[in-house]
C-alpha positions as a Python dict, from the first residue, in 0.01 Angstrom:
ca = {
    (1, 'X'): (0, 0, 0),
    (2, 'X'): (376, 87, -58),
    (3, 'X'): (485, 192, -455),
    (4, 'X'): (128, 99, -573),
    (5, 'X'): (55, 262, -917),
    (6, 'X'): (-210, 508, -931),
    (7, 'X'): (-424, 703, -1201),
    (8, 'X'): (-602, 977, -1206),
    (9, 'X'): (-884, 1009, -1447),
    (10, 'X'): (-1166, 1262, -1495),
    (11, 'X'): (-1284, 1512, -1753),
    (12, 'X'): (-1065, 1691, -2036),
    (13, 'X'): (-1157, 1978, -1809),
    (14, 'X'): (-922, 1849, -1581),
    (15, 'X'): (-535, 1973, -1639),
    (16, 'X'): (-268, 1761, -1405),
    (17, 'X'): (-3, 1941, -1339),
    (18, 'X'): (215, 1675, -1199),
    (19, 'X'): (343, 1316, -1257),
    (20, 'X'): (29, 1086, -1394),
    (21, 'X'): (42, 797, -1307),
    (22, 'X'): (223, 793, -1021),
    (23, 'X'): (301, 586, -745),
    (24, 'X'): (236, 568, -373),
    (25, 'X'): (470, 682, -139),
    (26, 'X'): (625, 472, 159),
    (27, 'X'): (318, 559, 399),
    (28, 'X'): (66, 420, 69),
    (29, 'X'): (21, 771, -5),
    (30, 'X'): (18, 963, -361),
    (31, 'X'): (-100, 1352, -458),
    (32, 'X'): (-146, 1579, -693),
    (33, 'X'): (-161, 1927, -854),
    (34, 'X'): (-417, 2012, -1099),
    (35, 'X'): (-617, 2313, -1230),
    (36, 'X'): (-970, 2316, -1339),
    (37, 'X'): (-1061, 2491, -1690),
    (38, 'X'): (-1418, 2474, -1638),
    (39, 'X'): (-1582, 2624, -1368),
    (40, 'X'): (-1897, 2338, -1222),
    (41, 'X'): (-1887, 1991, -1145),
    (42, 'X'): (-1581, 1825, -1308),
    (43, 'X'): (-1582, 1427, -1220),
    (44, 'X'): (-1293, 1309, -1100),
    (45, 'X'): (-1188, 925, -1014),
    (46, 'X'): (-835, 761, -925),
    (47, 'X'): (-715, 406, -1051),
    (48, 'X'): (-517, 225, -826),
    (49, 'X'): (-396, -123, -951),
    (50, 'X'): (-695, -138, -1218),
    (51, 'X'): (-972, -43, -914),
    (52, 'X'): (-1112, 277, -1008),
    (53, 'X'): (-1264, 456, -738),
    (54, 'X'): (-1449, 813, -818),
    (55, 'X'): (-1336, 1111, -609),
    (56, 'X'): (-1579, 1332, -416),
    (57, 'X'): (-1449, 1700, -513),
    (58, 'X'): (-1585, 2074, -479),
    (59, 'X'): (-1726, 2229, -782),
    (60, 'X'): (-1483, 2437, -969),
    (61, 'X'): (-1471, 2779, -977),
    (62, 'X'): (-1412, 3051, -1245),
    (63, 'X'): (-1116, 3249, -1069),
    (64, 'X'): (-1267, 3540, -1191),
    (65, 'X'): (-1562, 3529, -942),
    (66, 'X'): (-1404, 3480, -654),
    (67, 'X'): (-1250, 3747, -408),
    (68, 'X'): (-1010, 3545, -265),
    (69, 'X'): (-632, 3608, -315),
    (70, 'X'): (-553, 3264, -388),
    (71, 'X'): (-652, 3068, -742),
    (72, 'X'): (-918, 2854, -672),
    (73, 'X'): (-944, 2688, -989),
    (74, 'X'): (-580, 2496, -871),
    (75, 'X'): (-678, 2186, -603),
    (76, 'X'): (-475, 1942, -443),
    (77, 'X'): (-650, 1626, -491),
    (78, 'X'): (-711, 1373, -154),
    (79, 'X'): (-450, 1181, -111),
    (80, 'X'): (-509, 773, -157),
    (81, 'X'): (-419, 550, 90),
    (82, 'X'): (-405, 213, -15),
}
């Protein structure tokens, strides 16, 4: 769905780095950057015209125990097409 408004909602743990809400894009599409301050399961849930819907998401991880070179705490949520 075209320029539907959508919400994301979740823990304080959460930190959204980008526009909340939002709207869908042209293709019913709508993203997001956020970073994780707590490393375990953080829930997570999008509201799109007042239907929440909870988001299936990995764990969070302390970016101090990883080995990769990228931050893992920082996700790209799915995007939701309407």
């Amino acid at each position: 769905i075209q320029g539907a408004r959508v919400e994301l909602i979740g823990s304080t743990e959460w930190l959204v780095r980008s526009t909340n809400p939002t709207f869908t894009d042209s293709a019913g599409q709508a993203d997001w950057l956020l970073r994780c301050r707590e490393s375990g399961r953080q829930p997570l849930a999008v509201t799109v015209d007042a239907q929440t819907v909870p988001l299936s998401v990995e764990n969070c991880v302390d970016p101090g125990e990883s080995t990769t070179t990228t931050d893992p705490g920082e996700i790209i949520t799915p995007t939701t097409e309407g």
